[in-house]
Coordinates of C-alpha atoms (C1' of nucleotides) in Angstrom, one line a residue:
Chain A
M4 CA 0.0 0.0 -0.2
G5 CA 3.1 2.5 -0.5
R6 CA 3.4 6.0 -2.3
A7 CA 4.9 3.9 -5.0
N8 CA 1.9 2.5 -6.1
D9 CA 0.0 6.1 -6.1
A10 CA 3.7 7.4 -7.5
A11 CA 3.5 5.2 -10.6
A12 CA -0.6 5.7 -10.6
A13 CA -1.0 8.9 -11.4
A14 CA 2.0 8.7 -13.8
L15 CA 0.0 6.5 -15.9
E16 CA -2.9 8.5 -15.6
E17 CA -0.9 11.4 -16.6
Y18 CA 0.3 8.9 -19.7
A19 CA -3.0 8.0 -20.5
E20 CA -4.5 12.0 -20.5
L21 CA -1.5 13.1 -22.5
F22 CA -2.1 9.7 -24.9
A23 CA -5.7 10.7 -25.3
M24 CA -5.3 14.0 -25.9
T25 CA -2.9 13.2 -28.9
G26 CA -5.2 10.9 -30.9
G27 CA -4.5 7.9 -29.0
D28 CA -6.5 5.1 -29.2
A29 CA -9.4 4.6 -27.3
F30 CA -9.2 1.5 -25.7
R31 CA -5.6 1.6 -25.1
V32 CA -6.4 4.7 -23.0
R33 CA -8.5 2.8 -21.0
S34 CA -5.6 0.0 -20.9
Y35 CA -4.1 2.5 -18.6
Q36 CA -6.5 4.0 -16.7
K37 CA -7.6 0.6 -16.2
A38 CA -4.2 -0.2 -15.0
A39 CA -2.8 3.2 -12.8
K40 CA -6.4 2.5 -10.8
A41 CA -5.8 -1.2 -10.3
I42 CA -2.3 -0.3 -9.5
A43 CA -3.1 2.6 -7.2
G44 CA -5.9 -0.3 -5.5
H45 CA -3.3 -2.6 -5.1
P46 CA -2.5 -4.3 -1.2
G47 CA 1.1 -5.2 -2.4
D48 CA 3.5 -2.4 -2.2
I49 CA 4.8 -2.6 -6.1
S50 CA 8.2 -1.6 -6.0
R51 CA 8.7 -4.4 -3.8
V52 CA 7.0 -6.8 -6.2
D53 CA 6.7 -7.8 -9.7
V54 CA 4.1 -5.1 -10.7
R55 CA 3.1 -7.9 -13.4
E56 CA 1.1 -9.2 -10.2
V57 CA -1.5 -7.0 -10.2
P58 CA -4.0 -7.3 -12.8
G59 CA -4.7 -5.1 -16.0
V60 CA -0.7 -4.9 -16.6
G61 CA 0.6 -6.5 -19.3
E62 CA 4.6 -6.2 -20.8
A63 CA 4.2 -3.6 -21.7
I64 CA 2.7 -1.0 -18.9
A65 CA 5.4 -3.3 -16.4
K66 CA 7.7 -2.1 -18.8
K67 CA 7.0 1.8 -18.3
V68 CA 6.6 1.6 -14.4
E69 CA 9.5 -0.4 -13.8
E70 CA 11.3 2.4 -15.7
F71 CA 9.0 5.3 -13.3
L72 CA 10.4 3.3 -10.4
A73 CA 14.1 3.8 -11.6
R74 CA 13.9 7.3 -12.3
G75 CA 10.6 9.1 -11.8
S76 CA 9.3 8.9 -15.2
F77 CA 9.4 7.2 -18.6
R78 CA 10.5 7.3 -22.1
Q79 CA 7.3 7.6 -23.6
L80 CA 5.8 10.3 -20.9
D81 CA 8.6 12.4 -21.9
A82 CA 8.0 12.9 -25.2
L83 CA 4.2 13.5 -24.8
R84 CA 5.1 16.4 -22.1
E85 CA 6.8 17.6 -24.6
E86 CA 4.3 16.9 -27.0
V87 CA 1.3 19.1 -24.8
P88 CA 2.5 21.8 -23.0
E89 CA 0.9 22.1 -18.8
G90 CA -1.5 25.0 -20.2
V91 CA -3.3 22.4 -22.4
R92 CA -3.4 20.0 -19.7
R93 CA -4.7 22.1 -17.2
M94 CA -7.1 23.0 -19.9
T95 CA -9.2 20.0 -19.6
R96 CA -9.8 20.3 -15.9
I97 CA -12.6 22.6 -16.6
A98 CA -15.9 21.0 -16.6
S99 CA -17.6 20.8 -19.8
L100 CA -13.8 21.1 -21.7
G101 CA -11.9 17.5 -22.8
P102 CA -9.3 16.5 -24.0
K103 CA -10.9 16.7 -27.6
K104 CA -12.6 20.1 -27.4
A105 CA -8.7 21.6 -25.7
V106 CA -6.5 20.4 -28.1
L107 CA -9.0 21.0 -30.8
L108 CA -8.8 25.3 -29.0
F109 CA -4.8 24.6 -29.1
R110 CA -4.4 23.3 -32.3
E111 CA -6.8 25.5 -34.5
L112 CA -6.5 28.5 -32.3
G113 CA -3.2 28.9 -30.5
I114 CA -5.0 29.0 -27.0
G115 CA -2.6 27.4 -24.5
S116 CA -4.3 28.1 -20.8
P117 CA -7.5 28.7 -19.0
E118 CA -6.5 32.2 -18.7
E119 CA -6.0 32.5 -22.1
L120 CA -9.4 30.9 -23.4
E121 CA -10.6 33.0 -20.6
R122 CA -9.1 35.8 -22.8
A123 CA -10.5 34.6 -26.2
I124 CA -13.7 34.0 -25.2
R125 CA -14.2 38.1 -24.0
G126 CA -12.1 38.7 -26.8
G127 CA -15.0 36.8 -29.4
R128 CA -12.6 34.6 -31.1
L129 CA -14.2 31.5 -30.2
A130 CA -17.3 32.9 -32.3
G131 CA -17.9 30.9 -35.2
V132 CA -15.6 28.3 -34.2
R133 CA -17.5 24.8 -35.0
G134 CA -19.1 23.4 -31.8
F135 CA -18.6 26.0 -29.9
G136 CA -22.1 28.2 -29.0
A137 CA -23.3 30.9 -26.8
K138 CA -24.0 28.4 -24.5
T139 CA -20.9 26.5 -24.8
E140 CA -18.6 29.4 -24.0
E141 CA -21.6 30.0 -21.3
N142 CA -20.2 26.9 -19.5
L143 CA -16.8 27.1 -20.2
L144 CA -16.9 30.7 -18.1
K145 CA -18.2 29.3 -15.7
G146 CA -15.8 25.7 -15.2
I147 CA -12.9 28.7 -15.5
E148 CA -15.0 30.5 -13.0
Q149 CA -14.8 27.4 -10.3
L150 CA -10.9 26.2 -11.6
R151 CA -10.0 30.0 -10.1
Q152 CA -11.5 29.6 -6.9
A153 CA -10.1 26.1 -5.8
G154 CA -7.0 28.1 -5.9
G155 CA -3.3 25.6 -6.0
R156 CA -5.7 23.8 -3.0
V157 CA -5.4 20.3 -3.1
H158 CA -7.2 18.2 -1.1
L159 CA -6.8 16.6 2.2
G160 CA -5.4 13.2 1.1
V161 CA -2.7 14.8 -1.4
A162 CA -1.4 17.1 1.2
M163 CA -1.4 14.1 4.0
E164 CA 0.6 12.2 1.7
L165 CA 3.3 14.1 0.8
A166 CA 3.6 15.6 4.5
E167 CA 3.9 11.9 6.1
R168 CA 7.0 11.9 3.2
V169 CA 8.1 15.6 4.2
V170 CA 7.8 14.3 8.0
A171 CA 9.3 10.4 7.7
S172 CA 12.2 12.0 5.7
L173 CA 13.8 14.4 8.5
P174 CA 16.2 13.0 11.0
A175 CA 14.7 15.4 13.3
E176 CA 15.4 15.1 17.3
R177 CA 11.6 16.2 16.7
V178 CA 9.3 16.8 13.6
A179 CA 5.2 17.2 13.0
Y180 CA 3.3 19.1 10.0
A181 CA 1.3 21.7 11.8
G182 CA -1.1 24.2 9.5
S183 CA -4.3 24.0 8.0
L184 CA -3.7 20.3 7.9
R185 CA -3.4 19.1 11.3
R186 CA -6.9 21.0 11.3
M187 CA -7.9 18.9 9.1
K188 CA -8.9 21.3 6.4
D189 CA -10.7 19.4 3.4
T190 CA -8.4 21.6 1.3
V191 CA -5.0 22.9 2.1
G192 CA -2.8 25.4 0.5
D193 CA 0.9 24.7 1.7
V194 CA 2.3 21.8 4.0
D195 CA 4.0 24.0 7.2
V196 CA 6.2 21.0 8.7
L197 CA 7.9 22.2 12.3
A198 CA 11.5 20.5 13.2
V199 CA 13.5 20.5 16.1
G200 CA 17.3 20.2 14.7
S201 CA 20.0 22.0 13.6
V202 CA 20.5 24.1 10.6
S203 CA 22.0 20.9 8.6
L204 CA 18.4 19.5 8.6
M205 CA 17.8 21.9 5.6
E206 CA 20.5 20.7 3.4
V207 CA 19.1 17.4 4.1
F208 CA 15.2 18.5 3.5
K209 CA 16.4 20.9 0.2
G210 CA 18.5 17.3 -1.5
Q211 CA 14.9 14.8 -0.6
P212 CA 13.8 13.5 -4.0
Y213 CA 10.0 14.8 -3.6
V214 CA 11.7 18.7 -4.0
A215 CA 11.4 20.3 -7.5
E216 CA 12.3 23.5 -6.5
V217 CA 14.1 25.4 -3.6
I218 CA 11.7 28.5 -3.7
A219 CA 13.7 30.1 -0.1
S220 CA 16.0 28.6 2.2
G221 CA 17.6 30.3 5.3
E222 CA 18.5 29.3 8.8
R223 CA 15.2 29.1 10.0
K224 CA 12.4 28.2 7.2
T225 CA 13.1 26.8 4.1
S226 CA 10.1 26.1 1.2
I227 CA 10.6 24.5 -1.5
R228 CA 7.8 23.2 -4.3
S229 CA 7.6 19.2 -4.3
D230 CA 6.9 17.5 -7.6
R231 CA 3.6 17.8 -7.3
G232 CA 3.1 21.0 -7.4
L233 CA 2.3 22.3 -3.1
Q234 CA 4.9 23.9 -1.5
V235 CA 5.9 22.8 1.8
D236 CA 7.7 24.9 4.7
L237 CA 10.1 23.8 6.9
R238 CA 10.5 25.9 10.3
V239 CA 13.4 25.0 12.8
V240 CA 12.0 25.6 16.1
P241 CA 13.7 25.9 19.6
E242 CA 13.1 22.6 21.7
E243 CA 12.2 25.1 24.9
S244 CA 9.6 26.6 22.6
W245 CA 7.9 23.5 20.8
G246 CA 4.5 23.7 22.1
A247 CA 4.5 27.8 21.5
A248 CA 5.7 26.5 17.9
M249 CA 2.9 24.3 17.5
Q250 CA 0.3 26.2 18.7
Y251 CA 1.2 29.4 16.7
F252 CA 1.9 27.4 13.4
T253 CA -1.2 25.4 13.4
G254 CA -3.9 28.4 13.3
S255 CA -6.0 29.2 12.5
K256 CA -5.6 33.1 12.0
E257 CA -8.7 33.6 13.9
H258 CA -8.2 31.1 16.5
N259 CA -4.9 32.6 17.1
V260 CA -5.9 36.5 17.4
R261 CA -8.6 36.0 19.7
L262 CA -5.9 33.8 22.1
R263 CA -3.7 36.9 21.9
E264 CA -6.5 39.3 22.4
M265 CA -6.9 37.4 25.3
C266 CA -3.6 37.8 26.4
V267 CA -3.3 41.7 25.5
K268 CA -6.2 42.0 28.8
R269 CA -3.9 40.2 31.3
G270 CA -1.2 42.5 30.0
W271 CA 0.8 39.1 28.6
K272 CA 2.0 38.1 25.3
L273 CA 1.5 34.8 23.0
S274 CA 4.0 34.4 19.7
E275 CA 5.6 31.4 18.1
Y276 CA 8.0 31.5 21.4
G277 CA 5.9 31.4 24.0
L278 CA 3.2 32.9 25.8
F279 CA 5.6 35.9 28.0
E280 CA 4.5 37.8 30.8
G281 CA 6.7 41.0 30.1
E282 CA 10.5 38.8 30.1
R283 CA 9.1 35.6 32.1
V284 CA 8.0 32.6 30.3
V285 CA 4.8 31.9 31.1
A286 CA 4.8 28.8 29.4
S287 CA 5.9 27.4 26.2
R288 CA 6.9 23.9 25.6
T289 CA 3.5 22.2 25.0
E290 CA 0.6 23.8 23.9
E291 CA -1.0 21.9 27.0
D292 CA 0.5 24.8 29.2
I293 CA -0.4 27.2 26.8
Y294 CA -3.9 26.6 27.4
H295 CA -3.9 25.5 30.8
A296 CA -2.0 29.1 31.0
L297 CA -5.4 30.3 29.9
G298 CA -7.6 28.9 32.1
M299 CA -9.1 26.7 29.6
Q300 CA -8.9 23.3 28.0
W301 CA -6.3 22.4 25.3
V302 CA -8.4 22.7 22.1
P303 CA -7.7 19.9 20.0
P304 CA -6.4 21.2 16.2
P305 CA -9.4 20.6 13.9
L306 CA -12.1 22.7 16.1
R307 CA -9.8 25.6 15.7
E308 CA -11.5 28.0 13.5
D309 CA -13.0 30.2 16.2
V310 CA -16.5 28.8 15.7
G311 CA -17.0 29.0 19.8
E312 CA -14.6 26.4 20.5
I313 CA -12.8 29.0 23.0
E314 CA -15.8 30.2 25.1
A315 CA -16.5 26.3 25.5
A316 CA -12.7 25.3 26.3
L317 CA -12.8 28.2 29.6
K318 CA -15.9 26.9 31.0
G319 CA -14.6 23.4 30.4
E320 CA -17.0 21.8 28.1
L321 CA -15.4 21.2 25.3
P322 CA -17.2 17.9 23.1
E323 CA -15.6 15.1 24.2
L324 CA -14.8 14.0 19.8
V325 CA -15.1 11.0 18.2
T326 CA -11.5 10.0 17.1
V327 CA -10.7 6.6 14.1
E328 CA -10.7 4.3 17.3
D329 CA -14.2 4.8 18.2
L330 CA -15.5 3.1 14.6
K331 CA -16.7 -0.1 15.2
G332 CA -17.7 -0.1 11.0
D333 CA -17.9 0.6 7.4
L334 CA -21.6 1.4 6.0
H335 CA -20.5 2.6 2.6
T336 CA -18.3 0.3 0.7
H337 CA -17.5 -1.6 -3.3
T338 CA -16.4 -5.1 -5.0
D339 CA -15.8 -5.3 -8.5
L340 CA -19.4 -6.4 -8.9
T341 CA -19.7 -3.3 -10.1
D342 CA -17.0 -0.1 -9.9
G343 CA -14.4 -1.5 -7.1
I344 CA -11.5 -3.6 -8.0
A345 CA -11.3 -5.8 -5.4
T346 CA -13.3 -9.1 -4.6
L347 CA -15.9 -9.6 -2.3
E348 CA -13.6 -11.7 0.1
E349 CA -10.5 -9.3 -0.2
M350 CA -13.0 -6.3 0.5
V351 CA -14.2 -8.4 3.8
T352 CA -11.0 -9.8 5.3
A353 CA -9.3 -6.4 4.8
A354 CA -12.3 -5.0 7.2
A355 CA -11.6 -7.5 9.7
A356 CA -8.0 -7.0 9.6
R357 CA -9.4 -3.7 10.3
G358 CA -10.8 -4.8 13.4
Y359 CA -14.6 -3.8 13.0
A360 CA -17.2 -5.6 14.6
Y361 CA -19.8 -5.0 11.1
Y362 CA -18.6 -3.8 7.7
A363 CA -21.4 -3.1 5.0
V364 CA -21.5 -4.1 1.0
T365 CA -23.5 -1.8 -0.9
D366 CA -22.2 -1.9 -4.5
H367 CA -24.1 0.0 -6.8
A368 CA -28.1 -0.8 -8.1
P369 CA -29.7 -1.3 -11.4
N370 CA -30.7 2.6 -12.2
L371 CA -27.1 3.5 -12.5
F372 CA -26.6 2.0 -15.7
M373 CA -22.7 1.3 -16.6
Q374 CA -22.6 -0.5 -13.6
R375 CA -24.9 -3.6 -14.8
M376 CA -26.6 -4.4 -12.1
T377 CA -29.4 -6.7 -11.9
L378 CA -31.8 -8.3 -9.0
E379 CA -29.6 -11.8 -10.3
K380 CA -26.2 -10.6 -9.4
M381 CA -27.9 -8.7 -6.1
R382 CA -29.2 -12.6 -4.7
E383 CA -26.0 -14.0 -5.8
Q384 CA -23.9 -11.7 -4.4
R385 CA -26.0 -12.0 -1.0
E386 CA -25.9 -16.0 -1.2
Q387 CA -21.6 -15.3 -1.3
V388 CA -21.9 -12.6 1.5
H389 CA -23.8 -15.4 4.1
R390 CA -21.8 -17.8 3.3
L391 CA -18.6 -15.6 4.3
Q392 CA -19.7 -15.0 7.0
E393 CA -19.3 -18.1 8.2
R394 CA -15.4 -17.7 7.9
F395 CA -15.9 -14.5 10.4
P396 CA -17.7 -14.8 13.2
D397 CA -16.5 -11.6 15.3
M398 CA -17.5 -9.1 12.6
R399 CA -21.1 -9.2 11.1
L400 CA -21.4 -8.6 7.5
L401 CA -24.6 -6.5 6.1
H402 CA -25.7 -6.7 2.6
G403 CA -26.7 -3.5 0.9
T404 CA -26.6 -1.0 -1.7
E405 CA -25.7 2.5 -3.4
L406 CA -29.5 3.3 -4.3
N407 CA -29.9 6.4 -6.7
I408 CA -31.8 9.4 -6.1
A409 CA -33.4 10.2 -9.8
P410 CA -34.0 13.2 -10.6
D411 CA -37.9 13.0 -8.8
G412 CA -36.7 11.5 -5.2
T413 CA -37.2 7.9 -6.3
V414 CA -34.8 5.1 -5.8
D415 CA -33.9 2.0 -7.5
W416 CA -35.9 -1.2 -7.1
P417 CA -39.6 -1.5 -5.4
A418 CA -40.0 -1.4 -1.9
E419 CA -40.2 -4.9 -1.6
I420 CA -37.0 -5.6 -2.4
L421 CA -35.8 -2.8 -1.0
A422 CA -36.9 -4.2 2.4
E423 CA -34.4 -7.1 1.6
F424 CA -31.3 -5.3 2.8
D425 CA -29.8 -4.9 5.9
V426 CA -29.0 -1.3 5.1
T427 CA -28.9 1.7 1.6
V428 CA -27.2 4.2 0.9
A429 CA -29.2 6.2 -1.3
S430 CA -26.7 9.2 -3.5
V431 CA -27.5 11.9 -6.0
H432 CA -25.1 10.7 -9.2
S433 CA -26.2 12.4 -12.1
H434 CA -29.0 15.8 -12.7
F435 CA -26.5 18.0 -10.7
T436 CA -27.5 21.0 -12.1
Q437 CA -31.7 20.5 -10.9
S438 CA -32.6 24.2 -9.2
R439 CA -32.7 24.6 -5.6
E440 CA -36.1 24.2 -5.0
E441 CA -36.0 20.7 -7.4
M442 CA -33.0 19.6 -5.3
T443 CA -34.5 20.3 -2.1
R444 CA -37.7 18.0 -2.9
R445 CA -35.8 15.4 -5.0
F446 CA -34.1 15.0 -1.0
V447 CA -36.7 15.4 1.2
A448 CA -38.6 12.6 -1.3
A449 CA -35.6 9.9 -0.6
C450 CA -35.3 10.8 3.1
E451 CA -39.0 10.3 3.7
N452 CA -38.6 6.4 1.9
P453 CA -38.9 4.3 4.3
H454 CA -36.4 2.3 3.0
V455 CA -33.7 4.4 2.9
H456 CA -30.8 4.2 6.0
I457 CA -28.4 7.1 4.5
I458 CA -27.9 9.3 2.3
G459 CA -24.8 9.1 0.5
H460 CA -22.1 11.9 -0.5
P461 CA -25.2 14.9 0.1
T462 CA -23.9 17.5 -1.7
T463 CA -21.8 15.2 -4.6
R464 CA -19.2 17.8 -4.7
K465 CA -15.8 16.5 -6.3
I466 CA -12.7 19.0 -4.7
G467 CA -11.7 20.7 -7.6
K468 CA -13.9 19.2 -10.3
R469 CA -17.7 19.7 -9.4
P470 CA -19.2 22.0 -7.6
P471 CA -21.9 21.0 -4.7
V472 CA -24.9 20.6 -5.7
D473 CA -27.8 23.3 -4.8
A474 CA -30.4 22.5 -1.8
D475 CA -32.2 24.5 1.0
W476 CA -30.0 22.4 3.2
E477 CA -31.1 23.9 5.9
T478 CA -35.1 22.2 5.0
V479 CA -33.3 19.1 3.9
F480 CA -31.3 17.9 7.4
A481 CA -35.4 18.9 9.5
A482 CA -36.5 16.1 6.5
A483 CA -33.2 14.1 8.2
A484 CA -33.7 14.8 11.8
R485 CA -38.2 14.1 11.3
T486 CA -36.9 10.9 9.6
G487 CA -34.3 9.5 11.6
T488 CA -32.4 9.7 8.0
V489 CA -28.6 9.7 8.6
M490 CA -26.4 11.6 6.9
E491 CA -22.9 10.1 5.3
I492 CA -19.7 12.4 5.9
D493 CA -18.1 10.4 2.6
A494 CA -14.2 9.8 3.9
Y495 CA -12.8 9.5 0.6
P496 CA -10.7 12.4 0.8
D497 CA -12.2 14.1 -3.1
R498 CA -15.1 14.2 -2.0
A499 CA -15.0 15.0 1.5
D500 CA -19.0 15.4 2.0
L501 CA -20.9 16.2 4.0
P502 CA -18.5 18.8 4.5
S503 CA -17.9 20.4 7.4
D504 CA -20.2 23.7 7.9
L505 CA -22.7 22.1 6.5
V506 CA -22.1 18.6 9.5
R507 CA -22.8 21.4 12.5
M508 CA -25.9 22.6 10.3
A509 CA -26.9 19.2 10.6
R510 CA -26.0 18.3 14.1
H511 CA -28.0 21.5 16.0
Q512 CA -30.9 20.3 13.7
G513 CA -30.5 16.5 16.0
V514 CA -29.1 14.7 12.5
R515 CA -27.0 11.5 13.4
F516 CA -24.1 10.9 10.7
S517 CA -22.0 8.1 9.8
I518 CA -19.1 7.9 8.4
D519 CA -17.7 5.5 5.5
S520 CA -14.9 5.4 3.6
D521 CA -16.7 4.5 0.3
S522 CA -14.4 2.5 -0.6
H523 CA -13.7 0.7 -4.4
A524 CA -10.4 -0.8 -3.4
V525 CA -8.4 -2.2 -0.3
P526 CA -6.1 0.8 0.4
H527 CA -9.5 3.1 0.3
L528 CA -10.3 1.8 3.5
A529 CA -8.0 3.6 5.3
N530 CA -9.0 6.8 4.1
M531 CA -11.7 6.5 7.0
R532 CA -9.4 8.9 9.5
F533 CA -10.2 12.2 6.8
G534 CA -13.5 11.1 7.4
V535 CA -13.6 12.0 11.0
G536 CA -11.2 15.1 10.8
I537 CA -14.7 16.4 9.3
A538 CA -16.8 14.7 12.2
Q539 CA -14.2 16.5 14.5
R540 CA -14.7 19.7 13.1
G541 CA -18.1 19.7 13.0
G542 CA -17.7 18.7 16.6
L543 CA -19.4 15.3 16.5
T544 CA -19.1 13.2 19.4
T545 CA -19.9 8.7 19.3
D546 CA -23.3 9.8 20.2
D547 CA -23.9 11.5 16.7
V548 CA -22.0 8.8 14.4
I549 CA -23.7 5.8 14.1
N550 CA -21.0 3.5 13.0
T551 CA -19.2 4.1 16.5
W552 CA -22.3 2.2 17.5
P553 CA -22.6 -1.5 19.8
L554 CA -23.9 -4.0 16.6
D555 CA -26.9 -4.2 18.8
R556 CA -28.0 -0.2 18.9
L557 CA -27.4 -0.2 15.3
L558 CA -28.8 -2.4 14.0
G559 CA -32.3 -0.7 16.0
L560 CA -32.1 2.0 14.4
L561 CA -32.2 0.1 10.9
S562 CA -35.5 -2.1 11.6
S563 CA -36.7 0.8 13.0
Chain B
dG274 C1' -2.4 -2.2 -24.0
dC275 C1' -5.1 -6.7 -21.9
dC276 C1' -6.9 -10.3 -21.6
dG277 C1' -8.9 -15.5 -23.2
dT278 C1' -14.3 -21.7 -21.2
dT279 C1' -13.4 -17.4 -28.1
dT280 C1' -5.9 -19.0 -27.6
dT281 C1' -3.2 -14.9 -30.9
dC282 C1' -7.1 -12.3 -33.4
dG283 C1' -11.2 -9.4 -32.0
dG284 C1' -13.5 -7.4 -28.5
dC285 C1' -12.9 -3.8 -24.5
dC286 C1' -19.5 -1.2 -19.0
dC287 C1' -22.8 1.7 -22.1
dG288 C1' -26.9 4.8 -22.0
dA289 C1' -27.7 9.9 -20.9
dC290 C1' -27.5 14.7 -21.1
dT291 C1' -26.0 19.1 -23.8
dG292 C1' -25.2 21.5 -26.9
dT293 C1' -24.9 21.3 -31.3
dT294 C1' -26.3 19.7 -34.9
dT295 C1' -30.4 18.2 -38.6
dT296 C1' -27.7 13.5 -38.0
dC297 C1' -23.9 13.7 -34.2
dA298 C1' -19.9 14.7 -31.3
dG299 C1' -18.3 15.3 -27.1
dT300 C1' -18.4 14.4 -22.1
dC301 C1' -19.8 12.3 -18.3
dG302 C1' -21.3 8.7 -14.5

DNA sequence: GCCGTTTTCGGCCCGACTGTTTTCAGTCG
């Protein structure tokens, strides 16, 4: 489950994209994409085992991967990177603009980046170009605006992988990441790493393989741009002010401003070097020392957004946040029967290894046509689940499904079939642009369906790719609270859905939550920690999260 | 490029939607 897998998969995905853009055969494109997905989802570390073991990897792809593992790229990838400018690749990240149109714009009009495309549209240069009418221009401008709003930020999964790589690479007395990453924010603009060590640490840092460019380097701080474009700042801090530095660089800015205001009122001063009364150090070694000196509880980083946590900490009333260890199961996962890449047995075995008390298999249902699900396949899977149960006496297997919420709020299968499932997740997978009124009615109808237990990835956003749908969430959550429908926190880091601000809103209305991995491969099961981060930011306790409950209590909710 | 109860070629999840076209290409899930 190594980062070698992820890096090689990313290279193959990039190659597939470039290959498609340069007119490569569509089936070969699919082969590269399939291999990338399989390698990313493969439980074994491909830098240790033969990559030919991975299904979908033949001789040609194996050679490319081996070259990539040896030197960080492969010949064919280098060639295509030369041929297609980086800006043209960025253009395909604009919603509704795929590889065909992007290349056409580049070849015919010399448009080589989203910025140039925007200027061209506004300058009327697309008028009369075949396939580009007024509506398309409007959609492209909208897509460019979305792209701009995402900025240079990446989702937590990408940032966490890099941060852990950086932390592991530094031989320091103490080293840890801080910043929005430590607060488990769903997107991260740059990675802040703190370390206790000597100046030579900076030299070690600058020589790491993930460093693409050194932006600035001094005695106390070095900034680099990583191979994936993300900036990393390393700060070397004195041992005795470790706590103050962690507190300061974890933020948020708003939280810290409030703390410093409290200090000023007492005639104290708080900085990254410590909490001071004149020259006297009041606290600095640990974060706990600092918060306690201010007469408050230590505040868990995900809560540090100045949304009431300071008042609560002063009164000693911070919630006891849900943790990864509290999770007793996963209620939304897939297998290769639909779009997962691991078998039922592989997924269940991996889930049992995580020590779960229960585990639900929820493959897609027939209305998502591309998944080719049928009643027969679903029932056959249920039989397999029942047979498999005998081998896992300590983990209760639940047979479920992920239903598709149609534009009118109805779902796949009639009520009597739905009643056969132990658990159902219902999600929106299409018609994302309905009006707020229609979308709200759609979700309310799904909540009111007595056979729907959980609303999956409610906003359907994909970070950096697709905006959330528009709905009146107050009304949706009121319906969920009234009907006892659970809202999912989809832990997959590019979804992170519900987002934490909506979690807070829903919690205030009395809604309950399920933190699910939405796994399509064995390694995805480990994404649960990102979902827990969202739940913590939303202030959730174990009582709010149904998959921390003991099996009996969970089954009670599912059967009511 | 991969794969094979079809063994070395021929098929590869496919249907809906959008915006454009006047019979369809591109994009998406």
